[in-house]
Coordinates of C-alpha atoms in Angstrom, one line a residue:
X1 CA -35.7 85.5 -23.6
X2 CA -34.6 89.1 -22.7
X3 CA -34.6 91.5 -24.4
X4 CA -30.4 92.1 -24.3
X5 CA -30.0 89.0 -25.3
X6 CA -32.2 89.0 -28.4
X7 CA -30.3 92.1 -29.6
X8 CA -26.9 90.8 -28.5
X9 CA -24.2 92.0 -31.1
X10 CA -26.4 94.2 -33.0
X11 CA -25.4 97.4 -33.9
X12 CA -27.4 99.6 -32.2
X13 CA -27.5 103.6 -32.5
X14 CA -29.7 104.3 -29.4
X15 CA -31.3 102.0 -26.8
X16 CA -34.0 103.3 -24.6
X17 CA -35.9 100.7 -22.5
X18 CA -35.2 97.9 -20.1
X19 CA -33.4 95.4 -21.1
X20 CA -34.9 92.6 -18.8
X21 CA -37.8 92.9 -20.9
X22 CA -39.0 89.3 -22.0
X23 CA -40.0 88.9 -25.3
X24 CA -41.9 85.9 -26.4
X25 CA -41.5 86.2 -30.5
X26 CA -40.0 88.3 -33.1
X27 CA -42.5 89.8 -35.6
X28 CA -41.7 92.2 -38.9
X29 CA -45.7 92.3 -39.7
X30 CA -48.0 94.6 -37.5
X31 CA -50.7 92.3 -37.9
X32 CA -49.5 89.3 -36.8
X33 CA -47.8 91.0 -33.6
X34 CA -48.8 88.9 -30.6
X35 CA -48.4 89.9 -27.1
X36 CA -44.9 90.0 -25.8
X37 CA -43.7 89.7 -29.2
X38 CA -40.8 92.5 -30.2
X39 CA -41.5 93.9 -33.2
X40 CA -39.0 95.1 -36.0
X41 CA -39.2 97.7 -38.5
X42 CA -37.7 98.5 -42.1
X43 CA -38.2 100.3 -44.9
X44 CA -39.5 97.7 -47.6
X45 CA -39.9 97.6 -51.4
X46 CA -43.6 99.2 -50.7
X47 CA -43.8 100.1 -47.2
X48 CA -42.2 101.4 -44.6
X49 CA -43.4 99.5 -41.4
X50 CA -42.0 102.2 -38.9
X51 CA -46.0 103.3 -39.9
X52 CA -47.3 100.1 -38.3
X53 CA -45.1 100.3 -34.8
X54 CA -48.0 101.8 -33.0
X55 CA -50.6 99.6 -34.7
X56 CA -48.1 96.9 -33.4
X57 CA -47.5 98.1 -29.8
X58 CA -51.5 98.3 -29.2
X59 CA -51.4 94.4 -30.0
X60 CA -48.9 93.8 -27.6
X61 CA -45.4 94.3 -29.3
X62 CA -43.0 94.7 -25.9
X63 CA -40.2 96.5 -27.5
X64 CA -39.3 97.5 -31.2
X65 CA -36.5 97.5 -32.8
X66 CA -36.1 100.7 -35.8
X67 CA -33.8 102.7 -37.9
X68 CA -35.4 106.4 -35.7
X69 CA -36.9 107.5 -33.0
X70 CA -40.7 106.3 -32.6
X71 CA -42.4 108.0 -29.6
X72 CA -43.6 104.8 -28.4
X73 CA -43.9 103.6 -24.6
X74 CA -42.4 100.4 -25.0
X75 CA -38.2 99.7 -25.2
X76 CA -36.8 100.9 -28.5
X77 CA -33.8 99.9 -30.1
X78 CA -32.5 102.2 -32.9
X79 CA -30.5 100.4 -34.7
X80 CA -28.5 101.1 -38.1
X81 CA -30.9 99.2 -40.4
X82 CA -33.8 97.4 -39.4
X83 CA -33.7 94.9 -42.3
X84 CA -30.1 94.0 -42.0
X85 CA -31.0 93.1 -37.7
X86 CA -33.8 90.8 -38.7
X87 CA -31.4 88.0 -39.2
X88 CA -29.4 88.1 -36.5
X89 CA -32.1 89.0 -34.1
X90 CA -33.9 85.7 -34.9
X91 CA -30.6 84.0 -34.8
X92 CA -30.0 85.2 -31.2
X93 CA -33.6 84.4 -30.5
X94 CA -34.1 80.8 -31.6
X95 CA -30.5 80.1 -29.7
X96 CA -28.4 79.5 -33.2
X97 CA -30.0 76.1 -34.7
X98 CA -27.7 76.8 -37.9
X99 CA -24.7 75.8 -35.5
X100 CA -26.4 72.5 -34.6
X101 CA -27.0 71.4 -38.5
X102 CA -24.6 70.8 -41.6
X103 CA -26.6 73.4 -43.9
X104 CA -25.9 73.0 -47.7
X105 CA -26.8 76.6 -49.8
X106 CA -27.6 75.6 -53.5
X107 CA -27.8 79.2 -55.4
X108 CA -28.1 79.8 -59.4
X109 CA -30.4 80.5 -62.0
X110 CA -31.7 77.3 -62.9
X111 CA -31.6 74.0 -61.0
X112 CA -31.4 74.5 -57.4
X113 CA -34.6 72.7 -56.8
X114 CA -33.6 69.1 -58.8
X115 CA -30.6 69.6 -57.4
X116 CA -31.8 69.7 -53.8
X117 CA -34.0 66.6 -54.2
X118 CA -31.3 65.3 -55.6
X119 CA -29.1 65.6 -52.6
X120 CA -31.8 64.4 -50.1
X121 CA -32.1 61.5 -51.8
X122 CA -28.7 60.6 -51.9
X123 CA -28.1 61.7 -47.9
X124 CA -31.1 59.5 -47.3
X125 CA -29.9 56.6 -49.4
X126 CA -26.3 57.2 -46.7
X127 CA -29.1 56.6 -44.0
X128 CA -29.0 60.7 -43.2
X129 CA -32.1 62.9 -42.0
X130 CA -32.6 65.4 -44.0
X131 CA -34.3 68.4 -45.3
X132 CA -35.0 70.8 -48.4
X133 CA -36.2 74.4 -48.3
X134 CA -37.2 75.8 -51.4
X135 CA -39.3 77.1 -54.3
X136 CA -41.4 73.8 -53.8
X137 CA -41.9 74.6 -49.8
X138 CA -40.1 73.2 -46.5
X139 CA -40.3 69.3 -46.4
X140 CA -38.7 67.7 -42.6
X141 CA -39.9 64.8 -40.5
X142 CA -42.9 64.1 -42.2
X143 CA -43.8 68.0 -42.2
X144 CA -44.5 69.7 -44.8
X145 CA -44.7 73.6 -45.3
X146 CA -46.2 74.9 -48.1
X147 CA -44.1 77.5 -50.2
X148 CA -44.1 81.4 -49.9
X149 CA -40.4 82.5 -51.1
X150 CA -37.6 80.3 -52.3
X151 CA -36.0 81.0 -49.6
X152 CA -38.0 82.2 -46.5
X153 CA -37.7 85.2 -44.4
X154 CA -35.0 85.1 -41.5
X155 CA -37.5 84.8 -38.6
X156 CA -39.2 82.2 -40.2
X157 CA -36.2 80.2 -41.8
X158 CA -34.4 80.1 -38.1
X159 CA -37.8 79.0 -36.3
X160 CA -37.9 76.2 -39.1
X161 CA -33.8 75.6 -38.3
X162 CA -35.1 75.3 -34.5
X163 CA -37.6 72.9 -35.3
X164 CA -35.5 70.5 -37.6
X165 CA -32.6 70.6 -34.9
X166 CA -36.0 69.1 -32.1
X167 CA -36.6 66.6 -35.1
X168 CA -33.4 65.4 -35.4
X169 CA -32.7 67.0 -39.1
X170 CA -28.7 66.4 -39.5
X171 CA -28.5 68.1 -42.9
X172 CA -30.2 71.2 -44.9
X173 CA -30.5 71.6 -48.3
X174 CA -31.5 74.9 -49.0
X175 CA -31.6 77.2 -52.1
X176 CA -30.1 80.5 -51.8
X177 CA -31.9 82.7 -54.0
X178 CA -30.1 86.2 -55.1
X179 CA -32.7 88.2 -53.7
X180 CA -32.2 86.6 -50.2
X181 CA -28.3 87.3 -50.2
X182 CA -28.9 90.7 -51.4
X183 CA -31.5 91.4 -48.3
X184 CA -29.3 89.4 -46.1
X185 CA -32.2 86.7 -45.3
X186 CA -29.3 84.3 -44.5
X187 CA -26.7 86.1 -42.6
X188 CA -25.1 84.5 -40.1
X189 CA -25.2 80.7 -41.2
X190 CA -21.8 79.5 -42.2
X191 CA -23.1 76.8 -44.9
X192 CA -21.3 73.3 -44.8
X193 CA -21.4 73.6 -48.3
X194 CA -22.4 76.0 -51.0
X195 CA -23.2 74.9 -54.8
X196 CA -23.0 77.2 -57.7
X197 CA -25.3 76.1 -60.8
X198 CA -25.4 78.7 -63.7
X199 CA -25.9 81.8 -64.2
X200 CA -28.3 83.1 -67.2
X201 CA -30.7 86.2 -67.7
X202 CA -33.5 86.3 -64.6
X203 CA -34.4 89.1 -62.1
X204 CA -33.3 91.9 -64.1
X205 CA -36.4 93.9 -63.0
X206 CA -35.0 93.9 -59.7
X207 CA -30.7 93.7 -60.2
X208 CA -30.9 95.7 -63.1
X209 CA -28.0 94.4 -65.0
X210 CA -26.4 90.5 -65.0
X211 CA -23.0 92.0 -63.1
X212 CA -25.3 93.0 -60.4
X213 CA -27.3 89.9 -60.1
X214 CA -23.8 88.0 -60.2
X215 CA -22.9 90.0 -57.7
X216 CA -25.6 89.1 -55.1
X217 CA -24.9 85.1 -56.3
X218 CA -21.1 85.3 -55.4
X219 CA -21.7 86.4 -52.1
X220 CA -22.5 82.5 -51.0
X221 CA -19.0 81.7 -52.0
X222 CA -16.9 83.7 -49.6
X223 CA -14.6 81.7 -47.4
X224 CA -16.3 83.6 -44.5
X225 CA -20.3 81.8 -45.7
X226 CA -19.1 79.0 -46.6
X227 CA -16.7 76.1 -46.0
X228 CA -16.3 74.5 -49.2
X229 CA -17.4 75.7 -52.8
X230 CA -18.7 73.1 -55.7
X231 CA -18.6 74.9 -58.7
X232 CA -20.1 74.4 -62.4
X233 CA -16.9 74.7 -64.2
X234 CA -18.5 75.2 -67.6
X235 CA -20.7 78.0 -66.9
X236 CA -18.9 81.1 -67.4
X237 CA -19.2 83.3 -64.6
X238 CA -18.8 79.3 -62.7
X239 CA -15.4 80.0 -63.9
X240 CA -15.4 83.5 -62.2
X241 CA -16.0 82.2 -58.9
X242 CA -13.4 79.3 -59.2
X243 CA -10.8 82.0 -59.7
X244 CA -11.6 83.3 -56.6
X245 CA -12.4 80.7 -54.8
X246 CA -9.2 78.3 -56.0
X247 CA -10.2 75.4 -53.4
X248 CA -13.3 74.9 -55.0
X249 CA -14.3 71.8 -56.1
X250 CA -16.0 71.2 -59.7
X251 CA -18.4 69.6 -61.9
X252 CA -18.8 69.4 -65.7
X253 CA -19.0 68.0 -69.2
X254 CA -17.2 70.4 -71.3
X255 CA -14.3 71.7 -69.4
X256 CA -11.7 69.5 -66.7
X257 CA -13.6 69.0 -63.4
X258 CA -13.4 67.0 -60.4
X259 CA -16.7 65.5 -61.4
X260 CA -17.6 64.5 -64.8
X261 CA -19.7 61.9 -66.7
X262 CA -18.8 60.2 -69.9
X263 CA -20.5 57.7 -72.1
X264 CA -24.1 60.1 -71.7
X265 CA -27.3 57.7 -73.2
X266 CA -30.6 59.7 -73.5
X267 CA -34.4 58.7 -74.0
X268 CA -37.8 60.5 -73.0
X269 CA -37.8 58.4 -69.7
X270 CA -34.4 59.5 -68.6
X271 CA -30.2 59.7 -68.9
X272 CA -27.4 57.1 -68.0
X273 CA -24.3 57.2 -67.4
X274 CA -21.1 57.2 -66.0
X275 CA -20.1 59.5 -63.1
X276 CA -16.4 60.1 -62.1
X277 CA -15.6 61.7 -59.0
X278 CA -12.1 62.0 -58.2
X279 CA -11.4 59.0 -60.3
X280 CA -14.0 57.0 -59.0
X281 CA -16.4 55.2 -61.6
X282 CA -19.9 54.3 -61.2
X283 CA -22.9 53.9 -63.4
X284 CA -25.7 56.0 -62.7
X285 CA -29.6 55.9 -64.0
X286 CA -31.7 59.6 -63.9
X287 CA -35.6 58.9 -64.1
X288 CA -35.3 62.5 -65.8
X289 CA -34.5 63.4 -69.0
X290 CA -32.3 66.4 -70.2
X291 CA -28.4 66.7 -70.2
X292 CA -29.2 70.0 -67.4
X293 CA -29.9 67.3 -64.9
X294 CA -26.9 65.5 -65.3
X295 CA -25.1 68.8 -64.8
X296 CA -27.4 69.0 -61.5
X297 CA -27.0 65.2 -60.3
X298 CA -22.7 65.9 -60.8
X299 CA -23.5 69.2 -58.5
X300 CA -25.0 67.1 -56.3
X301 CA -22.7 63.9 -56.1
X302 CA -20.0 66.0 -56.2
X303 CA -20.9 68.0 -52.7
X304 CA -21.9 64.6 -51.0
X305 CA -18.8 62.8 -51.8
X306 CA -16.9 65.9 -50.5
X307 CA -19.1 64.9 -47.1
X308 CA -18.4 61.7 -47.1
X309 CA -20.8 59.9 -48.9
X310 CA -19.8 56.5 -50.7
X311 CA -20.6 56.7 -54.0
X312 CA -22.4 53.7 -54.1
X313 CA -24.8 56.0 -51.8
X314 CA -24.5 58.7 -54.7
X315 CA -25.6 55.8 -57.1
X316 CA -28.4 55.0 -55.3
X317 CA -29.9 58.2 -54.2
X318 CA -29.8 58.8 -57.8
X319 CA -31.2 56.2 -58.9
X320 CA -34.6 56.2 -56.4
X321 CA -35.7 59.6 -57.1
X322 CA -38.3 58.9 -59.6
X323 CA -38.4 62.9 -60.3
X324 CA -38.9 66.8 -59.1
X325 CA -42.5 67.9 -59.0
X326 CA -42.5 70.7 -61.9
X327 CA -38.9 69.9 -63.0
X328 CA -38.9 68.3 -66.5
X329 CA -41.8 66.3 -65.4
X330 CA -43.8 64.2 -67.2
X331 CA -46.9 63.9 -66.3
X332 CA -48.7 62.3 -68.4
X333 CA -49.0 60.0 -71.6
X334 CA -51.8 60.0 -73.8
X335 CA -52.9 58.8 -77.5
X336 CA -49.3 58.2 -77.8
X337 CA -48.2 61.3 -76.8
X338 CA -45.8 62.1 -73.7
X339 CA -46.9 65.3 -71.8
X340 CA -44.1 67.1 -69.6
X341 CA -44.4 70.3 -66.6
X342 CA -41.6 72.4 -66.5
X343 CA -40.8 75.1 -64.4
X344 CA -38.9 76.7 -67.0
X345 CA -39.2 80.3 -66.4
X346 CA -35.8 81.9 -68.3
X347 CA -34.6 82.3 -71.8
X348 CA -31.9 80.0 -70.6
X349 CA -34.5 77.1 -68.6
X350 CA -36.7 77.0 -71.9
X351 CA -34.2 76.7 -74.0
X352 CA -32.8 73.6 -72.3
X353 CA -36.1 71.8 -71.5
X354 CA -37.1 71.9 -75.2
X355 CA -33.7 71.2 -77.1
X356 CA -33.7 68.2 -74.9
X357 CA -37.3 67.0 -76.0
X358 CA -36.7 68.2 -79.2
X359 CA -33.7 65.4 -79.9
X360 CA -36.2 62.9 -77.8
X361 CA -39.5 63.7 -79.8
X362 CA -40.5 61.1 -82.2
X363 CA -43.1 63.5 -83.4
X364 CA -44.0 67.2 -83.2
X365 CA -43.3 69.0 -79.9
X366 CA -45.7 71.4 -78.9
X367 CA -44.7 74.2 -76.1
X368 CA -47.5 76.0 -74.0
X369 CA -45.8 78.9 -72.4
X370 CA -46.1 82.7 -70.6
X371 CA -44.3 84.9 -69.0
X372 CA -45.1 86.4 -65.5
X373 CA -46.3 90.1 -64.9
X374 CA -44.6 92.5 -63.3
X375 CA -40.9 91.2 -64.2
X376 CA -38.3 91.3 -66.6
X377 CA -39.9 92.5 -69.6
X378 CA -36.7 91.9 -71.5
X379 CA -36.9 88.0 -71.6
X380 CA -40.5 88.1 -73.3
X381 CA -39.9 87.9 -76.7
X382 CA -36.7 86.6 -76.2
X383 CA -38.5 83.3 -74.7
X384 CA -40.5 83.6 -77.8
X385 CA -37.9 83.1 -80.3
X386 CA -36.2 80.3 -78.4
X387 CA -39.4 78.3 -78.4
X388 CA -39.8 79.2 -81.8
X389 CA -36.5 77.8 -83.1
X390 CA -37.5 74.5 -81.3
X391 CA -40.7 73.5 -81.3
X392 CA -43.3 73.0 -84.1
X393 CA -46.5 74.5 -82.8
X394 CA -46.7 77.5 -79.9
X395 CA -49.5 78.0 -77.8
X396 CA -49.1 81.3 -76.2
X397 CA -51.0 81.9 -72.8
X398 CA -50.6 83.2 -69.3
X399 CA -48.7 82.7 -66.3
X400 CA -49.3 84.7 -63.2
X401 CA -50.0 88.1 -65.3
X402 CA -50.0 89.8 -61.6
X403 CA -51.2 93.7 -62.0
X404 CA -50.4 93.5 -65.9
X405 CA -52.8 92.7 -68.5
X406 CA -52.2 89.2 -70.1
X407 CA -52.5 90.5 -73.4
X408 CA -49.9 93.0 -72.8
X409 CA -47.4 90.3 -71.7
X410 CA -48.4 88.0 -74.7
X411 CA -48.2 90.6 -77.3
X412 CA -44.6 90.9 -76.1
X413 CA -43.9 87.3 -76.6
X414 CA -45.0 87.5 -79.8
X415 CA -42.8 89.5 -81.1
X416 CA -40.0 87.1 -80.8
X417 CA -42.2 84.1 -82.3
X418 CA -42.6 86.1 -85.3
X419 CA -39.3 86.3 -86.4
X420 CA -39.2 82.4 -86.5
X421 CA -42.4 81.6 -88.8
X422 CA -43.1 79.3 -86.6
X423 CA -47.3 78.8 -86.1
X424 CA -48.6 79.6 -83.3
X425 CA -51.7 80.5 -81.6
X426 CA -52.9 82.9 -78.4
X427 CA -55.5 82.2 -75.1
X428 CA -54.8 83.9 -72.2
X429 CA -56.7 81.7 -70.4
X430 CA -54.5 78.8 -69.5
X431 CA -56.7 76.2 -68.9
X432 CA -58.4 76.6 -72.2
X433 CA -55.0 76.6 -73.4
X434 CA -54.2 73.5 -72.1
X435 CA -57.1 71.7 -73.1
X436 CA -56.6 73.1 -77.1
X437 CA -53.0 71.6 -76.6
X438 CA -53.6 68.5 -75.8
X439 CA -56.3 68.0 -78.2
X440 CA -54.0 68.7 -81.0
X441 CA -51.8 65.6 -79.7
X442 CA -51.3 62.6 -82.0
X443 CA -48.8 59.2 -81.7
X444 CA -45.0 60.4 -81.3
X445 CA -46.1 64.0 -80.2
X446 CA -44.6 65.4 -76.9
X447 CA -46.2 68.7 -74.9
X448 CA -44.0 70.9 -73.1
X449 CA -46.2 72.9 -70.5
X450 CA -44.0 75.9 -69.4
X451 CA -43.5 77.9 -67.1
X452 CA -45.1 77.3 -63.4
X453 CA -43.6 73.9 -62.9
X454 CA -45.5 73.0 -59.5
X455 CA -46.9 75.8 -58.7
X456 CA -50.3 75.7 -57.0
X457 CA -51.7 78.9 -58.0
X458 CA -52.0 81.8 -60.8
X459 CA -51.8 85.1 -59.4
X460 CA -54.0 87.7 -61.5
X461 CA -54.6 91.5 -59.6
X462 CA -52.7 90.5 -56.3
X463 CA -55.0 87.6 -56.0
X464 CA -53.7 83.8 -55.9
X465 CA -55.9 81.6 -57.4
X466 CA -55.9 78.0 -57.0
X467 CA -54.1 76.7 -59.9
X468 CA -52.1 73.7 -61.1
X469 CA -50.5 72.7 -64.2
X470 CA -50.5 68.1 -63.5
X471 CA -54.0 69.0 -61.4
X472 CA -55.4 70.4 -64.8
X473 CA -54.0 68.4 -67.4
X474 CA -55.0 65.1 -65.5
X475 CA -58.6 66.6 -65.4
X476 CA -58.4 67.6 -69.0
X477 CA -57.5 64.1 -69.7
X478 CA -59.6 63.0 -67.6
X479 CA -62.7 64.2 -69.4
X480 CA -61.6 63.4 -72.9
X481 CA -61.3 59.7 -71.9
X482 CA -64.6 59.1 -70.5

């Protein structure tokens, strides 16, 4: 593609170059420039990659685009800010695949994942192809593409759009992080539908304060992103948006919705009962416990029925999903004791996962927990409290410590475990951890391992090391058995 067309509607400053020039790719990282590519620069978090441009022209970068003036002898494109072109660059570049699919933006603290799966399901039940991006990785056509970012980077999200419109994908289920509408990741795509979930304390390393992280959230739910709104009508800044937004349409238990459920049954294995959308009845059966994923499977039923989707389809998509990899999972049962993965992460997340459990334990529950490095330090010993008021024994240990020192992180969470009197122990190794858990397990007992969900590594001094929470605890299990 040329050059002028790749940069068609951008706002550029200066433009010195031809514009004939054909560019094969479109690259933000120097050292994966290959030839013919055009290469963009911004100022990042860390670095500023206006440093790389000539490190990228010598590997065959055939224009750049920047924010000044470069000295280089290839076309340059000066535009306003580099970060803010990448997404309509790759937009122009891959020829708009976002206009050739129904894309569905799922964007809140907690739940987007289930709630993803959830709608796959469903649209697949309705005989749909579909497809999820998301914290657990891209998943399209029998592809599969392992995770970096909950929601990827724009040149690499619109080459996957490109590839799902060749494979026939007719719908996109996509969480919307707040950190990708802040940086703009998704600008551009008009969604088909966006879903609000809650809103509770994460990222305030990064936003600083909840208004601003709210902030980043609500900008999804503009008539201009998105055609129609679903909105948790029970969650408080949920109510926020549905003032704004008064064609919305809702889900909830607490407060009047479009969607609701009545006559809720829970065990350890899962919830029933039954849905109501728009006056419509129907029973439903989650294989996953926890009154949260009901909140989830309304969000979802609730946007598929505005699509058309019978709700004998929303029945049955329900009903086959058998669960979300590192969503409430369990993942094992042994002496009589169930053993459950959660990805919970936040105050909020943890606080769900284990009142649930806690109502469904026949026993003691037991919660194995961290906190990640280099991140809201606030939550710490928060999330040490809450798991104190809940569970009867706390194993304290690690989860992607990153360029702090576990002990630091630990010492944190401890401080909010004291003030319940609950016992508890420390090991920062979380294996070890693990395996002391699950040897203090008796008849009736449940495990809650938090924290990483289905991650596949632990990140310690900017290196990710193989690591999985189901991988380890079936090996654990494993060995005790033999």
């Amino acid at each position: 593609m040329k050059l002028r067309n790749v940069i068609n509607g951008l706002d550029v400053v200066k433009f010195t170059g031809d514009g004939n020039t054909e560019i094969a790719g479109i690259c933000s990282d120097s050292r994966r420039v290959r030839q013919g590519d055009l290469f963009v620069c911004y100022e990042g978090e860390k670095e500023d990659s206006h440093e790389h441009a000539a490190e990228a022209c010598a590997r065959g970068a055939a224009a750049v685009v920047c924010s000044r003036e470069l000295g280089l002898d290839v076309p340059q494109v000066i535009a306003k800010d580099g970060r803010a072109a990448v997404a309509m660059l790759a937009r122009n570049f891959y020829s708009f695949p976002d206009k050739k699919l129904k894309i569905i933006g799922i964007t809140g603290t907690n739940g987007k994942t289930t709630t993803t799966y959830m709608l796959k399901s469903i649209f697949e039940a309705d005989g749909a192809n579909c497809a999820v991006i998301g914290t657990l990785g891209v998943a399209y056509a029998n592809k599969f593409v392992s995770p970096e970012l909950t929601t990827p980077d724009p040149i690499f999200l619109y080459s996957l759009l490109d590839d799902m419109v060749k494979c026939g994908v007719e719908y996109v289920f996509m969480e919307v992080s707040a950190h990708a509408l802040y940086f703009g990741k998704v600008d551009g795509i008009f969604f088909t539908a966006a879903i609000f979930t809650n809103l509770t304390q994460d990222h305030l390393d990064f936003f600083g304060d909840m208004k601003s992280y709210a902030d980043s959230k609500k900008l999804l739910f503009s008539k201009e992103r998105s055609r129609l709104a679903i909105i948790n009508s029970d969650d408080e800044f949920g109510a926020e948006l549905m003032a704004e937004r008064q064609d919305a349409l809702t889900y909830g238990l607490e407060n009047p919705a479009d969607t609701f459920a009545i006559d809720l049954s829970e065990d350890i294995d899962g919830t029933s009962f039954v849905i109501n959308i728009s006056d419509e009845l129907y029973d439903i059966r989650l294989n996953m416990p926890a009154i949260h994923n009901v909140y989830n499977a309304l969000a979802a039923a609730t946007c598929a029925h505005a699509l058309g989707v019978s709700t004998e389809a929303v029945a049955e998509g329900l009903s086959v999903l058998k669960g979300v990899s590192g969503r409430l999972e369990c993942v094992a049962k042994f002496r009589g004791a169930n053993i459950f993965v959660d990805f919970a992460h936040t105050p909020d997340g943890l606080e769900k996962s284990l009142s649930c459990l806690k109502k469904l334990c026949d026993n003691r529950l037991y919660c194995l927990f961290g906190c990640g490095g280099n991140r809201d330090t606030t939550k710490r010993p928060i999330m040490g409290e809450i798991a104190g008021r809940y569970a009867d024994f706390i194993i304290i240990t690690s989860d992607n410590p990153r360029f702090e020192d576990p002990f630091d992180i630990i010492t944190s969470i401890e401080e909010g475990v004291r003030k319940t009197n609950v016992p508890y122990v420390t090991i920062s190794d979380r294996e070890m951890a693990t395996e002391y858990a699950i040897n203090l397990l008796k008849e009736g007992d449940t495990l809650l391992v938090a924290g990483k969900g289905g991650e596949t590594y632990q990140e310690i001094m900017g290196i990710k090391h193989s690591y999985n929470d189901n991988t380890v605890i079936r090996k654990i299990i494993g060995n005790l058995i033999r």
